[in-house]
Coordinates of C-alpha atoms and ligand atoms in Angstrom, one line a residue:
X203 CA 90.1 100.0 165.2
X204 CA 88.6 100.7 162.2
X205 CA 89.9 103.7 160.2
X206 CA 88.0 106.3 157.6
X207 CA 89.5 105.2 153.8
X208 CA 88.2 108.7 153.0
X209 CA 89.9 111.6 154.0
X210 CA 88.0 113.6 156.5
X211 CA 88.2 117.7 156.0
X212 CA 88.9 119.7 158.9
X213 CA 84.9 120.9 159.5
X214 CA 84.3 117.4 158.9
X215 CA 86.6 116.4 161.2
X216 CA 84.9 118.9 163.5
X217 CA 81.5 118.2 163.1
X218 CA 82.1 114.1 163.6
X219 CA 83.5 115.2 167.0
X220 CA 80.6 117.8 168.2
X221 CA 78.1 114.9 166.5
X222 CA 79.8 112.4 168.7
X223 CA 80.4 114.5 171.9
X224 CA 76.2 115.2 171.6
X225 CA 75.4 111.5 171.0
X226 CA 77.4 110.1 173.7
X227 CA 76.0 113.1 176.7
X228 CA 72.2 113.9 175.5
X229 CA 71.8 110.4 173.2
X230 CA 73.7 107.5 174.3
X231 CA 72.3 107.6 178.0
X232 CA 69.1 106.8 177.4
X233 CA 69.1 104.7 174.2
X234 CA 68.3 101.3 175.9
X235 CA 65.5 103.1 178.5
X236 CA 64.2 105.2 175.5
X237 CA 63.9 101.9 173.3
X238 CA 61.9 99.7 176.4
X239 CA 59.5 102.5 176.9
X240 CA 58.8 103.7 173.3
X241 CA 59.5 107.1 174.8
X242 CA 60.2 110.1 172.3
X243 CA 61.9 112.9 174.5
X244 CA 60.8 116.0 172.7
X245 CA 63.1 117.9 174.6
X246 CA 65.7 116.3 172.2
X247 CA 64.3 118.5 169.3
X248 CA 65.1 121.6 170.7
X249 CA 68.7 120.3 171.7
X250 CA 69.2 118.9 168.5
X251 CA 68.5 122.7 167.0
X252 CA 70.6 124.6 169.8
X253 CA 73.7 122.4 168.0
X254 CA 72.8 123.3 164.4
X255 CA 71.6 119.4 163.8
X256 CA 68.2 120.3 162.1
X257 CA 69.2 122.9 160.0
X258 CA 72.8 121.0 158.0
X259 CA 71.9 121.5 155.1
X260 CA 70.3 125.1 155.1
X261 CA 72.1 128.1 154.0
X262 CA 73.0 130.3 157.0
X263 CA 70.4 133.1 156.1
X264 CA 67.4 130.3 157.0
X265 CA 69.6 129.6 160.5
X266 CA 71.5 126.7 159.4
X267 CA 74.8 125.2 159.1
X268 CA 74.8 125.1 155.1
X269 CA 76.7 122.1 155.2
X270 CA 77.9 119.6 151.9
X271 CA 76.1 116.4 152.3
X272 CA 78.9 114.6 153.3
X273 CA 79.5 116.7 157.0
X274 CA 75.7 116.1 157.2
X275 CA 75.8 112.3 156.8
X276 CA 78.9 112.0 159.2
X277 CA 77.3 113.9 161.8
X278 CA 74.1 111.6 161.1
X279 CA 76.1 108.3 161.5
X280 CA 77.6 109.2 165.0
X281 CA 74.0 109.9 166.3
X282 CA 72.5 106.7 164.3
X283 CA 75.6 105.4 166.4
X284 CA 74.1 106.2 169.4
X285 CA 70.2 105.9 169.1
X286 CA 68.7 104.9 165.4
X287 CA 65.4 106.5 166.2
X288 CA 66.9 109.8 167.1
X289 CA 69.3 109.2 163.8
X290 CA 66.0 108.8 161.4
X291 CA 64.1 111.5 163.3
X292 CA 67.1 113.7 162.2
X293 CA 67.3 112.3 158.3
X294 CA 63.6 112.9 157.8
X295 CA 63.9 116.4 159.2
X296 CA 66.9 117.4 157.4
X297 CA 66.7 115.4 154.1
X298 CA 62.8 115.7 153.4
X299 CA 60.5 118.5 154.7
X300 CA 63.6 121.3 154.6
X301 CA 65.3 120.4 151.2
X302 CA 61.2 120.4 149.7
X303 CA 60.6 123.8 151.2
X304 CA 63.9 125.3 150.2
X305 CA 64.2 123.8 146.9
X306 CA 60.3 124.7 145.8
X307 CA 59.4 127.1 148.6
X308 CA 58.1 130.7 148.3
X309 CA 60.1 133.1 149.6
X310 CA 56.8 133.7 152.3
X311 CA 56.8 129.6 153.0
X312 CA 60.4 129.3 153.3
X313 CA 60.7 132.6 155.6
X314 CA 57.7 131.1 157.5
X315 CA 59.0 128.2 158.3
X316 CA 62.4 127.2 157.3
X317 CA 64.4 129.3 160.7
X318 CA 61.9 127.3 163.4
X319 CA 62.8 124.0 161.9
X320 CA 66.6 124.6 161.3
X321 CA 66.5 125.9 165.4
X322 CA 64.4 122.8 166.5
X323 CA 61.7 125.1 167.2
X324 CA 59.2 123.2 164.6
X325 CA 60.3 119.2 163.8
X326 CA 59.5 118.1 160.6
X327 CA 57.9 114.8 158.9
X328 CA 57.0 113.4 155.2
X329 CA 53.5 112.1 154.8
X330 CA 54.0 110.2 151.2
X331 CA 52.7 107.0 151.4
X332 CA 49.0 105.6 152.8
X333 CA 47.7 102.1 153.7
X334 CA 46.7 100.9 150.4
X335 CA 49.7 103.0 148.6
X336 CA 53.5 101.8 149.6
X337 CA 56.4 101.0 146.9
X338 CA 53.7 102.6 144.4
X339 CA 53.6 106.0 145.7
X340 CA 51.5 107.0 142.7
X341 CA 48.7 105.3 143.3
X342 CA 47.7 107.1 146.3
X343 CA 44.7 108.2 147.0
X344 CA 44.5 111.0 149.6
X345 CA 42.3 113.9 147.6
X346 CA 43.3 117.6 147.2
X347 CA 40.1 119.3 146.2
X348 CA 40.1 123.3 145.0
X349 CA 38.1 125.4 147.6
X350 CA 37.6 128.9 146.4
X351 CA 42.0 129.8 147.0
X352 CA 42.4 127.3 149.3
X353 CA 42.4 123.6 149.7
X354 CA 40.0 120.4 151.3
X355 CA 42.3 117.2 152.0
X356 CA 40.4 114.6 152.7
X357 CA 42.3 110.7 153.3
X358 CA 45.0 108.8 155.7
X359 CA 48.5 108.4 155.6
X360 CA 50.8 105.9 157.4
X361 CA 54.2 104.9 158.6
X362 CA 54.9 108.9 159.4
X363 CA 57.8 109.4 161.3
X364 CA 57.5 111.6 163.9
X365 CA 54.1 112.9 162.4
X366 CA 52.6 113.2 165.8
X367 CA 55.3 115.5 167.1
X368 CA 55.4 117.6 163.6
X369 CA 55.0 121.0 163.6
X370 CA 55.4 121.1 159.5
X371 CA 54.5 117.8 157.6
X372 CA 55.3 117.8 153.4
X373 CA 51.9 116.0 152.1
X374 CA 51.6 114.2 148.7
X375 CA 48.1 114.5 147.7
X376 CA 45.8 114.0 144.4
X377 CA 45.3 117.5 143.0
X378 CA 43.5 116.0 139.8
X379 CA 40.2 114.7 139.7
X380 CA 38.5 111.3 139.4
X381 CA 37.7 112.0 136.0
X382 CA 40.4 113.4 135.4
X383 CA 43.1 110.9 136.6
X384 CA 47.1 112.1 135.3
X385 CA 48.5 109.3 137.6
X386 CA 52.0 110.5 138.7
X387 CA 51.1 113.8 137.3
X388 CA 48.2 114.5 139.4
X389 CA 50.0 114.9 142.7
X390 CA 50.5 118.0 144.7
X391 CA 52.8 118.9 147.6
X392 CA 51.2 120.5 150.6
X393 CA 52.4 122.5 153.9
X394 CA 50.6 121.0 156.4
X395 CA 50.4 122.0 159.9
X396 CA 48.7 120.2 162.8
X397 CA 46.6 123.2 163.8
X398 CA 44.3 122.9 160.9
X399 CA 40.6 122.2 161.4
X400 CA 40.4 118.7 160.0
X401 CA 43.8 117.1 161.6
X402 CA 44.4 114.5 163.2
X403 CA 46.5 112.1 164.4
X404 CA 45.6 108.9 163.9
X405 CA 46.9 105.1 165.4
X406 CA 50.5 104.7 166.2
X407 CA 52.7 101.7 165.2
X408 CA 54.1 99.4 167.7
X409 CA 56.6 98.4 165.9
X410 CA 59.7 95.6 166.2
X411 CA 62.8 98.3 166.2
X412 CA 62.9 102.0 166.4
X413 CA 60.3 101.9 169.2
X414 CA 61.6 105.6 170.3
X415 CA 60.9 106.8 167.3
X416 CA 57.1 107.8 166.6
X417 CA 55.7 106.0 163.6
X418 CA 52.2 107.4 163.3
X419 CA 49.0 107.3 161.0
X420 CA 47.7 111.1 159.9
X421 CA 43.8 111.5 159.5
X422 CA 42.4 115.0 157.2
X423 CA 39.1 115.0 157.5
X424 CA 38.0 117.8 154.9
X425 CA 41.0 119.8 156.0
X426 CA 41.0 123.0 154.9
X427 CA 44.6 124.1 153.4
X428 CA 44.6 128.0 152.6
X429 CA 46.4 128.6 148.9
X430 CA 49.9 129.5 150.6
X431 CA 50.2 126.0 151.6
X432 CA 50.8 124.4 148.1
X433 CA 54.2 123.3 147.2
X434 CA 54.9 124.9 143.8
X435 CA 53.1 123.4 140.9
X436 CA 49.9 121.8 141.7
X437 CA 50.5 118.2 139.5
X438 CA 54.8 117.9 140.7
X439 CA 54.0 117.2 143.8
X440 CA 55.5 113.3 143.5
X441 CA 58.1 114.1 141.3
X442 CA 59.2 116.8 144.1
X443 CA 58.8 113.5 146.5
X444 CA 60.5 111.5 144.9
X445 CA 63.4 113.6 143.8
X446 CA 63.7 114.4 147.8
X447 CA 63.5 110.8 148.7
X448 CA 67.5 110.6 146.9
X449 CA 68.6 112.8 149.6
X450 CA 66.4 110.9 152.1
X451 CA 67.9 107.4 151.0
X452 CA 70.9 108.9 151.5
X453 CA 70.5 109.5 154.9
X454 CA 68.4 106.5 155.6
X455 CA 72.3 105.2 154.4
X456 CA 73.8 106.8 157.1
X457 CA 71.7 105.6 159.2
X458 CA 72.2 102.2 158.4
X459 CA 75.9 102.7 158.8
X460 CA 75.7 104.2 162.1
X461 CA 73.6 100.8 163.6
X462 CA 76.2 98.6 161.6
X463 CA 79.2 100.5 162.8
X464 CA 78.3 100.3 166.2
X465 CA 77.3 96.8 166.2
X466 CA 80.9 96.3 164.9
X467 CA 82.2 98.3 167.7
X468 CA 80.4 96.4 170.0
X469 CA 80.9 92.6 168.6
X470 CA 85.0 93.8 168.6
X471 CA 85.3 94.8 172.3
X472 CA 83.2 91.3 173.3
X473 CA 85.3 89.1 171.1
X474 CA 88.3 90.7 173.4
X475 CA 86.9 90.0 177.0
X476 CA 85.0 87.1 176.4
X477 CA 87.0 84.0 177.3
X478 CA 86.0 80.8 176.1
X479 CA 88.6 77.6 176.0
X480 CA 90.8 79.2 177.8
X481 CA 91.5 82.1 175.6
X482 CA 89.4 85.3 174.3
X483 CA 87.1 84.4 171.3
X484 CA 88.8 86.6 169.1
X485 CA 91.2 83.9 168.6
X486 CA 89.3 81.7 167.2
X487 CA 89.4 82.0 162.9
X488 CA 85.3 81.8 163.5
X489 CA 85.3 85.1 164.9
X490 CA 88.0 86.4 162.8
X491 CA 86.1 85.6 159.9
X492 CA 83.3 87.1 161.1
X493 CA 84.5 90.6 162.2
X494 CA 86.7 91.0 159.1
X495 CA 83.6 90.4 156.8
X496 CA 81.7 93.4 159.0
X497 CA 84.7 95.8 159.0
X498 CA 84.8 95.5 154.9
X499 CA 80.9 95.6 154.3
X500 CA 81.4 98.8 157.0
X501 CA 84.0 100.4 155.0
X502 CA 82.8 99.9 151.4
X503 CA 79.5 101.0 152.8
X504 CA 80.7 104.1 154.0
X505 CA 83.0 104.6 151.1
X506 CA 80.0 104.4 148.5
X507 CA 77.9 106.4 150.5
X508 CA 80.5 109.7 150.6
X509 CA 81.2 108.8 147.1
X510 CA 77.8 109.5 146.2
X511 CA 77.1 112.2 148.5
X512 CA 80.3 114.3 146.6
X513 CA 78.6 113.7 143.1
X514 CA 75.8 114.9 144.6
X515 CA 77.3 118.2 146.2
X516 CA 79.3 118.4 142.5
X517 CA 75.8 118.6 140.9
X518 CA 75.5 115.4 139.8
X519 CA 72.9 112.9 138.9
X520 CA 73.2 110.0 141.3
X521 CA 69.8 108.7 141.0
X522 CA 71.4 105.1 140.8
X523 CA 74.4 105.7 143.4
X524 CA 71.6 106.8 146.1
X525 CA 69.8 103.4 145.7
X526 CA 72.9 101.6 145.8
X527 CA 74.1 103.5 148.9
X528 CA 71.0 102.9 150.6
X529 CA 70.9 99.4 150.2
X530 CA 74.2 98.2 150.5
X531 CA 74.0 100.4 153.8
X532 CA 70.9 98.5 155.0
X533 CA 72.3 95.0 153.9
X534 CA 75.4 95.8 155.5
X535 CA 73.6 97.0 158.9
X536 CA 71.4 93.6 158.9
X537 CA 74.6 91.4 158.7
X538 CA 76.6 93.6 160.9
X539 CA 73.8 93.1 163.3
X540 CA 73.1 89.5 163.3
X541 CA 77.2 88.6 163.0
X542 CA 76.8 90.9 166.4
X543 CA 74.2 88.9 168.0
X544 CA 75.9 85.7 166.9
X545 CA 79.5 86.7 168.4
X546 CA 77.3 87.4 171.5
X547 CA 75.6 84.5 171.6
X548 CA 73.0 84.2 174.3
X549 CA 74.1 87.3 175.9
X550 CA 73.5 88.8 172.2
X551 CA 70.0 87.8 172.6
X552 CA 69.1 89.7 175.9
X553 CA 68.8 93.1 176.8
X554 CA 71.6 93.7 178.9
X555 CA 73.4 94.2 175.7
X556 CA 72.7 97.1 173.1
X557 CA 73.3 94.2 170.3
X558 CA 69.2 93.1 169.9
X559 CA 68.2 96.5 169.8
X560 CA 70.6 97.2 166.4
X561 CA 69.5 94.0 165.0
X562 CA 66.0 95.3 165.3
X563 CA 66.6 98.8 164.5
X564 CA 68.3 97.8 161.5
X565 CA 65.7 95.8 159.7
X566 CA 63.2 98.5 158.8
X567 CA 66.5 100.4 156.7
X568 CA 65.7 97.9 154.0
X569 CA 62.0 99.1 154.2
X570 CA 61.8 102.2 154.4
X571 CA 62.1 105.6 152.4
X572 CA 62.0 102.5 149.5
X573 CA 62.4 98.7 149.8
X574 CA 65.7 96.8 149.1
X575 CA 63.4 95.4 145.9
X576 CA 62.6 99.1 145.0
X577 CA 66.3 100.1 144.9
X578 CA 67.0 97.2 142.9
X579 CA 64.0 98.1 140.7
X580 CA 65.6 102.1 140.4
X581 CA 69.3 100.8 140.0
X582 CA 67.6 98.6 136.9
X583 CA 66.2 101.1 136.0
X584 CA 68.7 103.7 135.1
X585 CA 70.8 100.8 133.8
X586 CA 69.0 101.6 130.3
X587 CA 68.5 105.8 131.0
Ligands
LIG624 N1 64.8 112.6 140.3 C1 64.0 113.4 139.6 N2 62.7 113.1 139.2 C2 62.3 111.9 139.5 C3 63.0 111.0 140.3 C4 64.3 111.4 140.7 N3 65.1 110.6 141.4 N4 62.3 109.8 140.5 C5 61.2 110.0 139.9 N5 61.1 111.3 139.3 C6 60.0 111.9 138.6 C7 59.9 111.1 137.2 O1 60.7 111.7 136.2 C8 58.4 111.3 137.0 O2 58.2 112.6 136.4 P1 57.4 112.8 135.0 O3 56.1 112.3 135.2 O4 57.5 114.3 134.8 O5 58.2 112.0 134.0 C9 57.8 111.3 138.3 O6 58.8 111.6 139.2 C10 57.2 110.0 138.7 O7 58.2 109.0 138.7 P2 58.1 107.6 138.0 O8 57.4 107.7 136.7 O9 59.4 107.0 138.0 O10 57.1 106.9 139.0 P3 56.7 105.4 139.1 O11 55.3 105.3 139.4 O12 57.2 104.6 137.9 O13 57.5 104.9 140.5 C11 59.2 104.1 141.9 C12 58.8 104.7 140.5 C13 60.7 104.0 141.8 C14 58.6 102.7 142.1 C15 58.7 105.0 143.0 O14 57.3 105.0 143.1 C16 59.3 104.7 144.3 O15 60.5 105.1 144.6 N6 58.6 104.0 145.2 C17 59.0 103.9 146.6 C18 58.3 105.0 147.4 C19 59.0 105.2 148.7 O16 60.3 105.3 148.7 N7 58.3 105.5 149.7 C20 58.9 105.8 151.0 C21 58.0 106.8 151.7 S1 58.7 107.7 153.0 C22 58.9 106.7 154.3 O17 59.4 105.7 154.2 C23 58.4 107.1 155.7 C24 59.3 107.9 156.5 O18 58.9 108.8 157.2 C25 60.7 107.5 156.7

């Protein structure tokens, strides 16, 4: 089988096992019947807590496993492995909504809430982007208007993940005026909760591929946000985004490499039973061919991932290393996925096999948390920073 190139450390080592042993009893089970019925088992949350899973990355005083980012994305491929829409459920939580409130927190919003999400108590989403607002985050248009302390949001966002289940959603919102316009300066960072007069949730996406994860629209209809709710300064509120969205890509990375990896695993074991001319298809140099090419794009997938997660954890700027992670991780995971389905063949096309569900899961990798062009755009980008 396929080997790690990078040496594992005995936690990690420790936490890929309790990450695996989870996924394949409380995950793995009900993958396929999850998928069919667009079912998100809230129970999950709580389970996913229990084991430390929503809290990796938070120091032990806020209830969580203060894990490197490399432990975190292991753990986060085994259960992308296993179920995708569990897998992004858990990167949203972990590398959005937490890292904002404990990187730009109060001491009262972080004591609030951080403990309930790191148990699974509270799950947590990212409301960034809105119908007319997408790849250019700054243009969008959801109004923060001053109200005596307090707050009135008024607007829609979309393509939430796992906003109607949310007990804590990170909200990018215009704090400056019409007249007043500052662009990508202008943006604010809010603590929403659903219990605010003014909430709701709005239409959810039936989508192609991670149909047990809950893509939803958010509605704030003059909701009114008290003053502790803003996210440190009132006009960083996209930069805060945007920074986060490098530890989100990263996990959206993992993610990737989980659905790839298992495809692999998958497409491997078939090649071995399946008989065709008298001999198993993995004799055949056309299946050779093909499983070699997704075992490399696997392991220099992986490799560039940890590599950038390390430079990360060494306090280093990986602005460019987290795009390419994140879309050499989804490129990999859409070729792993259709090589998968074509080793298959017919039976790759059906549900009987898990194969059509990674090909379909894997898509939206190279849409979201930032396009495949976007990534391209940033790795540009910083080519002349
Ligand atoms: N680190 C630190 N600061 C950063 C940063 C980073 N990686 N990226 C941007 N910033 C800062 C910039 O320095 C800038 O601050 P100043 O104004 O003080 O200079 C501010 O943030 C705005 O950045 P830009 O000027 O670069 O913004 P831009 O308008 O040129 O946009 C972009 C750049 C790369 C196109 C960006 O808009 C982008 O990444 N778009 C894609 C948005 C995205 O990923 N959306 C996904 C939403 S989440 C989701 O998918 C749903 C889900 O639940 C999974």
């Amino acid at each position: 089988m396929l080997s790690d190139l990078l040496p594992l450390t005995e936690t990690q080592r420790e936490i890929r096992d309790l990450a695996r042993t989870f996924a394949r009893e409380h995950v793995a089970p009900h993958a396929a019947q999850w998928d069919r019925e667009g079912y998100f088992e809230p129970a999950l949350v709580k389970q996913l807590g229990d084991a430390g899973f929503l809290g990796m990355l938070l120091p032990e005083e806020y209830d969580g496993l203060a894990l490197d980012t490399v432990t975190y994305l292991i753990a986060l491929e085994e259960i992308a492995a296993a179920d995708a829409s569990v897998a992004v459920m858990m990167s949203v939580h972990n590398s959005l909504p937490t890292q904002m409130l404990l990187r730009w927190g109060t001491e009262a919003q972080k004591d609030r809430w951080l403990r309930p999400m790191a148990r699974g108590e509270i799950l947590g989403a990212f409301a960034l982007s809105e119908p007319d607002a997408g790849s250019d985050a700054a243009s969008l248009r959801c109004q923060a208007t001053r109200d005596g302390d307090g707050w009135v949001l008024t607007g829609t966002k979309s393509w939430v993940t796992s906003g109607s289940h949310a007990g804590v959603i990170l909200v990018m919102a215009r704090t400056d005026t019409a007249a007043d316009r500052q662009g990508s300066r202008g943006i604010g960072a809010f603590v929403i909760t659903p219990d605010l007069p003014g909430f709701h949730v709005g239409k959810k996406e039936n989508k192609l591929g991670l149909r047990a994860s809950p893509t939803v629209q958010l509605v704030f209809d003059e909701m009114r946000v008290p003053a502790g709710h803003l996210l440190g300064e009132p006009g960083q509120g996209l930069a805060y985004a945007l920074q986060s969205l490098e530890h989100g890509r990263l996990g959206i990375g993992a993610q990737a490499l989980g659905i790839a990896r298992a495809a692999l695993q998958a497409a491997r074991d078939y090649a071995d039973e399946r008989r065709q001319f008298g001999r198993p298809i993995r004799d055949f140099e056309a299946i050779q061919f093909k499983l070699a090419d997704m075992a490399m794009r696997v392991t220099a997938s992986r490799a560039l991932l940890h590599a950038t997660a390390a430079a990360k954890d060494r306090g280093e700027r990986v602005t460019q290393f987290a795009a390419m992670s994140k879309l050499m991780a989804s490129e990999t995971a859409m070729f792993v996925a259709d090589e998968a389905v074509q080793i298959f063949g017919g039976y790759g096309y059906v549900k009987e096999y898990p194969v059509e569900r990674y090909l379909r899961d894997a898509k939206v990798t190279e849409i979201y948390e930032g396009t495949s062009e976007i990534q391209r755009v940033v790795i540009a980008r910083e080519l002349y920073t």
